[in-house]
Coordinates of C-alpha atoms in Angstrom, one line a residue:
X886 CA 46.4 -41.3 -36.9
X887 CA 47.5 -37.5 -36.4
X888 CA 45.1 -36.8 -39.3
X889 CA 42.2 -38.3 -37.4
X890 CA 43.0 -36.6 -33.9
X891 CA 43.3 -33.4 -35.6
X892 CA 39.8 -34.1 -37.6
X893 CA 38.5 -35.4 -33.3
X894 CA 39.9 -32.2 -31.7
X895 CA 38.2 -29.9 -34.1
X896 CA 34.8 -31.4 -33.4
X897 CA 35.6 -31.3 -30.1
X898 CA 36.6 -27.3 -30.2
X899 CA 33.1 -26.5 -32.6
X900 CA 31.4 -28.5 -30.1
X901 CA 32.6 -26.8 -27.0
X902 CA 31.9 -23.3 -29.0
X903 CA 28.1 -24.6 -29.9
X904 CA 27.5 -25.4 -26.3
X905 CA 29.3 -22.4 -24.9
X906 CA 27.3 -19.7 -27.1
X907 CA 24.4 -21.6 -26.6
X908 CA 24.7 -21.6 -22.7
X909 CA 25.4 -17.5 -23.0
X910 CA 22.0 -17.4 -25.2
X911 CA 20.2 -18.7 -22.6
X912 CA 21.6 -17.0 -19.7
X913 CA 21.4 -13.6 -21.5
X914 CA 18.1 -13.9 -22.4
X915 CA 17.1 -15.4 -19.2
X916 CA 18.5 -12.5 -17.0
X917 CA 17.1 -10.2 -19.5
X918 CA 13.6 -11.2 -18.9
X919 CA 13.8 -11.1 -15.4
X920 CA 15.1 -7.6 -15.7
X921 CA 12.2 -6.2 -18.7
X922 CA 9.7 -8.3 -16.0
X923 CA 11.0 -6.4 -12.6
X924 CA 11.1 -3.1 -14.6
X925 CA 8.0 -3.5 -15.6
X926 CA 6.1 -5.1 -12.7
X927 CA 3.9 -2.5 -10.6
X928 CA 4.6 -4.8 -7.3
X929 CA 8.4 -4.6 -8.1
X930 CA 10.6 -2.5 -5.5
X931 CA 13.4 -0.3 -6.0
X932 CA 16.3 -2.3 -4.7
X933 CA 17.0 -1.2 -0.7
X934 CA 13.5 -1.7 -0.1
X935 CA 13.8 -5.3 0.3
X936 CA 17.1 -4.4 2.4
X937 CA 15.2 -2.2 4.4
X938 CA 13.2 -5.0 5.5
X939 CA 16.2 -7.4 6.7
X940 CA 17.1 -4.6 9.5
X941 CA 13.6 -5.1 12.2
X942 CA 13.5 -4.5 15.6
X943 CA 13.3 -7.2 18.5
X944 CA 11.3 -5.3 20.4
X945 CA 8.6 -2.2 20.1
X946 CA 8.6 1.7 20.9
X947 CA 6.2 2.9 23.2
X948 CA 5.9 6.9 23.1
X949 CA 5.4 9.5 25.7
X950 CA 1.9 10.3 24.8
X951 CA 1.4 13.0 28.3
X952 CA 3.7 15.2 27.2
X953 CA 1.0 16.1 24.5
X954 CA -1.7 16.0 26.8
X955 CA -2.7 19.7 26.5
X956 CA -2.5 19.9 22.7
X957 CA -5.9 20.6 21.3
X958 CA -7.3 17.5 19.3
X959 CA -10.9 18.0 19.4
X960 CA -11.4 18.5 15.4
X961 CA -9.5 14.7 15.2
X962 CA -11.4 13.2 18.1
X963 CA -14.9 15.0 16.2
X964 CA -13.7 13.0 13.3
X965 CA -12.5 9.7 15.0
X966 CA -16.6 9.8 15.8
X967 CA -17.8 10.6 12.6
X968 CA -16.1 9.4 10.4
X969 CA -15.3 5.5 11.8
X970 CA -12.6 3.7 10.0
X971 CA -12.3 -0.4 10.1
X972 CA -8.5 -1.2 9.3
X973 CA -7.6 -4.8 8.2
X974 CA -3.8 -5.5 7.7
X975 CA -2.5 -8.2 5.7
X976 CA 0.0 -10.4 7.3
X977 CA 0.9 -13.7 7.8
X978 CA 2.9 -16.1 10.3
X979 CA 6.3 -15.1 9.5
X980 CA 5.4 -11.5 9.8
X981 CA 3.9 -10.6 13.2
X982 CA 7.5 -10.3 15.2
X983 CA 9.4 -9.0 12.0
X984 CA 6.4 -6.2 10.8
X985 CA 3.2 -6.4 12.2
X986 CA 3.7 -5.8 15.9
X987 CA 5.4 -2.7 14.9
X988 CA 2.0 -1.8 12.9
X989 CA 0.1 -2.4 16.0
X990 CA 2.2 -0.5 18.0
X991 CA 1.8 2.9 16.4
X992 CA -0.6 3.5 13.2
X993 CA -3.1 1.1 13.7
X994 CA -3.7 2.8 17.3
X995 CA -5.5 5.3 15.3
X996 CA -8.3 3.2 13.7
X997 CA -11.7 2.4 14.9
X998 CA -11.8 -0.9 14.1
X999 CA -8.6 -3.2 13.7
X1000 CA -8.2 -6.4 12.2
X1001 CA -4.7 -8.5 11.0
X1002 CA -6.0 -10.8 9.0
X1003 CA -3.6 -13.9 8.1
X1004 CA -3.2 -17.5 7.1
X1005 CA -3.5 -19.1 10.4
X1006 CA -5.6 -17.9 13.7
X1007 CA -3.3 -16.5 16.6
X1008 CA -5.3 -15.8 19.8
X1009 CA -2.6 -14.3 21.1
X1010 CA -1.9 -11.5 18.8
X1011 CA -4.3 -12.0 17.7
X1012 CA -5.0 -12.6 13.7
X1013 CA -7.8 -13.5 11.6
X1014 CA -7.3 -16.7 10.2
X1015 CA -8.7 -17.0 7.1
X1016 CA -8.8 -20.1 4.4
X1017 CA -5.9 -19.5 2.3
X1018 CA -2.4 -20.3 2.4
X1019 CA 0.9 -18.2 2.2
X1020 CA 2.4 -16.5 -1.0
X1021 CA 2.3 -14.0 -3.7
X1022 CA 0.5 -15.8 -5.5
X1023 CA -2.2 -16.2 -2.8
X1024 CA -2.7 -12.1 -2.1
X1025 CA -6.0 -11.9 -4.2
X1026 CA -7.4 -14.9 -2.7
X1027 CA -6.9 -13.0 1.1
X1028 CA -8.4 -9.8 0.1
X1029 CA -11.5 -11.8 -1.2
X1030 CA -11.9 -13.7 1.6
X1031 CA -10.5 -10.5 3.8
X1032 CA -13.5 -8.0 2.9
X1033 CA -16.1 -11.4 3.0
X1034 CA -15.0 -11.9 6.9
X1035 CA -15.6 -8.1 7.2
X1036 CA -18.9 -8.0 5.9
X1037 CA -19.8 -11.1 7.8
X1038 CA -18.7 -10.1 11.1
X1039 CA -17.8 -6.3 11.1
X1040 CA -20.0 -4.3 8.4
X1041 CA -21.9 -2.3 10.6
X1042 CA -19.0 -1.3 12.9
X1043 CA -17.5 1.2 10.6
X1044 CA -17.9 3.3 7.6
X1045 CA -15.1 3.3 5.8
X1046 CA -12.8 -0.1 5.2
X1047 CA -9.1 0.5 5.0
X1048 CA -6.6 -2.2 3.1
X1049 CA -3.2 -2.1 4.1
X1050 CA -0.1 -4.2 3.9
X1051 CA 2.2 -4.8 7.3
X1052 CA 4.5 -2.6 5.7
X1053 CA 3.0 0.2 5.1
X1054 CA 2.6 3.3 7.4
X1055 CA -0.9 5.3 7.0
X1056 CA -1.5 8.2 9.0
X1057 CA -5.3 7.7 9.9
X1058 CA -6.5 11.1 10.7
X1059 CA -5.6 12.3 7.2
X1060 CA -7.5 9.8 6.2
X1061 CA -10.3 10.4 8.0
X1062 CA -10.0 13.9 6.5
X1063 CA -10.1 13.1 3.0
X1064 CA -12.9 11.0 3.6
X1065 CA -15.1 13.1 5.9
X1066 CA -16.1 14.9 2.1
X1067 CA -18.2 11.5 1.6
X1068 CA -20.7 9.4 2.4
X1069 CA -20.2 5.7 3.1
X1070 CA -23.5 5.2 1.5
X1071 CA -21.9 5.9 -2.0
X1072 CA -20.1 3.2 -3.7
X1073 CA -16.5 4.4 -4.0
X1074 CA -12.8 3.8 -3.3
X1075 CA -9.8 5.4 -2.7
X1076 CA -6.0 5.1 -2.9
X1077 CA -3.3 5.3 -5.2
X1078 CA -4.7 5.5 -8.6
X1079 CA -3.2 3.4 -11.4
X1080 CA -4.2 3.6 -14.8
X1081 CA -3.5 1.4 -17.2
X1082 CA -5.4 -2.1 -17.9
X1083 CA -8.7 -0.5 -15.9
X1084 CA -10.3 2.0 -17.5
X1085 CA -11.1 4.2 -14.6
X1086 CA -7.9 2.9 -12.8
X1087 CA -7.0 1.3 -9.8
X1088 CA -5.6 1.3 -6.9
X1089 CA -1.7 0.4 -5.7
X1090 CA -2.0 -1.8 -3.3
X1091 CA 1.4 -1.6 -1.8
X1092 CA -0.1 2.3 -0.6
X1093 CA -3.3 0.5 0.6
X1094 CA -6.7 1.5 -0.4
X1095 CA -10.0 2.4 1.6
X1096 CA -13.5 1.5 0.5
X1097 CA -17.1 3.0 1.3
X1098 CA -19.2 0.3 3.4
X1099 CA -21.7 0.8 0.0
X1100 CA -18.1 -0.3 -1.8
X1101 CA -17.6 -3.7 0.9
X1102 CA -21.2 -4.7 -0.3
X1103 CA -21.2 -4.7 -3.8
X1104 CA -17.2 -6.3 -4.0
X1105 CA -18.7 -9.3 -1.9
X1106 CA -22.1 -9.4 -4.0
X1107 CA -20.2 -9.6 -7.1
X1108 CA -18.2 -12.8 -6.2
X1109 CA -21.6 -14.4 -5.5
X1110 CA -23.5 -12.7 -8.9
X1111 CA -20.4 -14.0 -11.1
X1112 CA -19.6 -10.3 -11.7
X1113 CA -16.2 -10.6 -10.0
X1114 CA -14.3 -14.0 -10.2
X1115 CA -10.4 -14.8 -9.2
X1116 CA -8.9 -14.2 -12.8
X1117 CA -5.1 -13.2 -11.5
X1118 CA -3.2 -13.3 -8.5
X1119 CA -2.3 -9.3 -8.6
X1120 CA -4.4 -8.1 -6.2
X1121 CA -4.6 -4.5 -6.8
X1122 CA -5.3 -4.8 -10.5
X1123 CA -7.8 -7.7 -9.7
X1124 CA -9.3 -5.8 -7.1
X1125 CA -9.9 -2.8 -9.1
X1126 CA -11.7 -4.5 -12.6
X1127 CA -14.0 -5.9 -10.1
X1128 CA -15.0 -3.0 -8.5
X1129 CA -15.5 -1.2 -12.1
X1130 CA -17.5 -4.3 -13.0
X1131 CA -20.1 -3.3 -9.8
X1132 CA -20.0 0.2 -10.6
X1133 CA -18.2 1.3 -7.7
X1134 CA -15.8 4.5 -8.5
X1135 CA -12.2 4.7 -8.3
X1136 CA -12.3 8.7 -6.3
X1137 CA -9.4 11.2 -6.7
X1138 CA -7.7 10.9 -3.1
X1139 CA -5.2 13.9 -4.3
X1140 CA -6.0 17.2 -2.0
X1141 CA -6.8 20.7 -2.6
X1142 CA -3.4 21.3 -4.4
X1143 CA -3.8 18.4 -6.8
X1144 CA -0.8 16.7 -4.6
X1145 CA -0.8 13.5 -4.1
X1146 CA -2.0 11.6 -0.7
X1147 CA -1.4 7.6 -0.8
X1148 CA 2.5 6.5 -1.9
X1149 CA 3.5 3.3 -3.2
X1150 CA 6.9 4.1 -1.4
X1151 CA 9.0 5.4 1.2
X1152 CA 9.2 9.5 1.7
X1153 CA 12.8 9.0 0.1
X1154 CA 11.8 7.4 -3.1
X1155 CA 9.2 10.2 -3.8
X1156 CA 11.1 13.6 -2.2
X1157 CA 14.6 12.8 -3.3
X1158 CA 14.1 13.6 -7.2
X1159 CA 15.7 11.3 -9.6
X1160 CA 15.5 8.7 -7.0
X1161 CA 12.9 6.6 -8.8
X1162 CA 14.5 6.8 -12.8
X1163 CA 12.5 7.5 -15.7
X1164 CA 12.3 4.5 -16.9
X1165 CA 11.2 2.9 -14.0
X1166 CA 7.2 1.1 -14.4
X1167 CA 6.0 4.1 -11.7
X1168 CA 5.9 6.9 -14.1
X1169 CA 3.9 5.0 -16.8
X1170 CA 1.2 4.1 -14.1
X1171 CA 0.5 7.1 -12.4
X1172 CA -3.4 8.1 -13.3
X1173 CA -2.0 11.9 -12.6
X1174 CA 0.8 13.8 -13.4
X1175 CA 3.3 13.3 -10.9
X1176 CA 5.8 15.5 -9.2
X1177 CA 9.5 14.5 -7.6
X1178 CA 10.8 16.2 -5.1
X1179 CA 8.8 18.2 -2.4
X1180 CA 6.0 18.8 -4.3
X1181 CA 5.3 15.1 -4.9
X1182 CA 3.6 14.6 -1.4
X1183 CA 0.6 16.2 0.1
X1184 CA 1.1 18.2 3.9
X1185 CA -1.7 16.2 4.7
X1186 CA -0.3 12.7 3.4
X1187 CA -1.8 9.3 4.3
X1188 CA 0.2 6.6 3.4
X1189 CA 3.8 4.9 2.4
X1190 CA 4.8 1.7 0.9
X1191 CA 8.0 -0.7 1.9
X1192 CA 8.4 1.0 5.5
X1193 CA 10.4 -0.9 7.9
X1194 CA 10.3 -1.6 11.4
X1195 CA 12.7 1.6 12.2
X1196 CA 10.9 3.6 10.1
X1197 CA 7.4 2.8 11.8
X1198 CA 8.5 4.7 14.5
X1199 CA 10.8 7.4 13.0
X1200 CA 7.4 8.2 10.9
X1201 CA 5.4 8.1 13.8
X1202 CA 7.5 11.1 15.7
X1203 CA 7.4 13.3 12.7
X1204 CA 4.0 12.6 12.6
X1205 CA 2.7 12.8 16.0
X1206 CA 5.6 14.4 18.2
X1207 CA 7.9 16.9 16.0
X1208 CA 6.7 20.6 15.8
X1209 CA 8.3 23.6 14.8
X1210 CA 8.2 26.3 17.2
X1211 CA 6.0 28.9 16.5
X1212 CA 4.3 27.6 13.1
X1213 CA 0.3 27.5 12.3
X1214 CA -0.1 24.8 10.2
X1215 CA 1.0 26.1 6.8
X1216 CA -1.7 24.5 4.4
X1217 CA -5.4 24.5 5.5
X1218 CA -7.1 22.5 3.2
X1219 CA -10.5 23.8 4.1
X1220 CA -9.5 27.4 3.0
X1221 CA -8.1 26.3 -0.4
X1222 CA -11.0 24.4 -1.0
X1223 CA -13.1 27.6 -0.7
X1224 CA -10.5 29.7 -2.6
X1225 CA -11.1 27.2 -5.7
X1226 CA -15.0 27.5 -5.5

């Protein structure tokens, strides 16, 4: 009998080893494919992004605009005429007290046109509602059906037709700069290039990305051609094969001083060097070389990815309210384009 137990509880004991390594197998291998996939996922945030987003405000900011009422603006109100810029934010239900009233409340005052396009109509707000439902997995299938409403209802309304997420802060006059070099009549886009799987690159679209009106046409003609079809749910990447399939061109949005304009993250992330490490997916997808630290971001920046509630507004005073006493404007982009031809 004390032979047979022993024989029982050594089964037992390579049994409960077997299981046990196998169980570690799995879990190791499991966490380390999460980990190789979120390292190398171009829609993956550095980790107090998502914490950023937890801490929103109840309620919204509303600056003292009259206390700038003598500053001379007439070369931004020229360009606000000129150069007329339709800007559709993607949202959703669950979004518009957390993130997008805080959108509407200061960038978005800037654009020509506005538009938050979402899941379900609010009359209120109010949103688009267009016929998708909720989720990651759904982004491509809003942007289609996004830039369709657009053209349907909105094409002749502006020139120039800006993509942006509810988290992202864009500072429109710069972008009406950068684009004031073009005509909406020729078919390209703009944003944060990417380059790898499209051979011109694309563009992030965590930083948001602006097309011509030439651009709006030929994206919703190639859905109805067969040029373009819904092949993946990542937008950005999606979005940019099928505007290289309809020969539209994916523009250099850098500025005078080769520096870049659009940001797939907060100021932090790109000023603070060694924030964002080395072997992070970023630095392999950057269509340009790529500075950290203060020379990472143009003076005349226009966008920034993962910005929450707090930072809408902190961004906006910098932006709008904040000046040094006794400073021209240190970098004139008109000048230094002359100085290079």
């Amino acid at each position: 009998m004390a032979g047979k137990r022993s024989v029982i509880c050594v089964v037992k004991f390579l049994c409960g080893v077997g299981l046990g390594y196998y169980i570690c197998y799995v879990l190791i291998n499991g966490i380390g494919t999460l980990l190789i996939q979120f390292l190398n996922d171009a829609h993956g945030a550095i980790s107090d992004s998502d914490n950023h987003q937890r801490r929103y405000l109840e309620g919204t900011i509303s600056f003292n605009t009259r206390q700038h009422k003598d500053e001379s603006r007439s070369l931004a109100d020229d360009l606000y005429k000129r150069v007329r810029i339709l800007c559709w934010v993607m949202t959703g239900p669950q979004n518009l007290e957390k993130k997008t009233k805080h959108v509407k409340a200061t960038w978005a005052k800037k654009c020509n046109v506005v538009l938050y396009m979402s899941s379900e109509v609010n009359k209120d707000f109010p949103t688009v509602g267009l016929d998708v439902k909720e989720g990651r997995d759904q982004l491509y299938w809003k942007t289609i059906k996004a830039f369709q409403y657009v053209f349907d209802h909105h094409l002749n309304e502006a020139d120039w037709f800006l993509k942006a997420d509810d988290d992202t802060y864009v500072i429109v006059d710069n972008l009406r700069w950068l684009l004031s070099k073009y005509s909406p009549d020729q078919p390209i886009f703009f944003g944060r290039k990417f380059k790898p799987y499209v051979k011109q690159g694309y563009m992030s679209g965590g930083a948001g990305y602006v097309l011509s009106r030439e651009a709006v046409k030929r994206f919703v003609d190639g859905f109805k051609t067969g040029k373009c079809t819904h092949f993946t749910s990542t937008e950005d990447l999606a979005m940019g094969r099928c505007l290289e399939s309809v020969n539209v061109e994916a523009g250099d949005s850098r500025d005078t001083n080769k520096r870049d304009t659009f940001h797939p993250f907060p100021p932090e992330h790109h000023l603070t060097t060694s924030y964002l490490p080395k072997t992070f997916w970023y630095w392999n997808y950057c269509f340009y070389p790529t500075e950290e630290g203060p020379g990472c971001c143009s003076d005349l920046a226009v966008s920034f990815h993962y910005i929450d509630s707090k930072t809408m507004y902190y961004l906006e005073y910098l932006t709008y309210h904040l000046r040094p006493y006794g400073y021209k404007y240190r970098y004139n982009p008109d000048s230094e384009a002359k100085k290079l031809e």
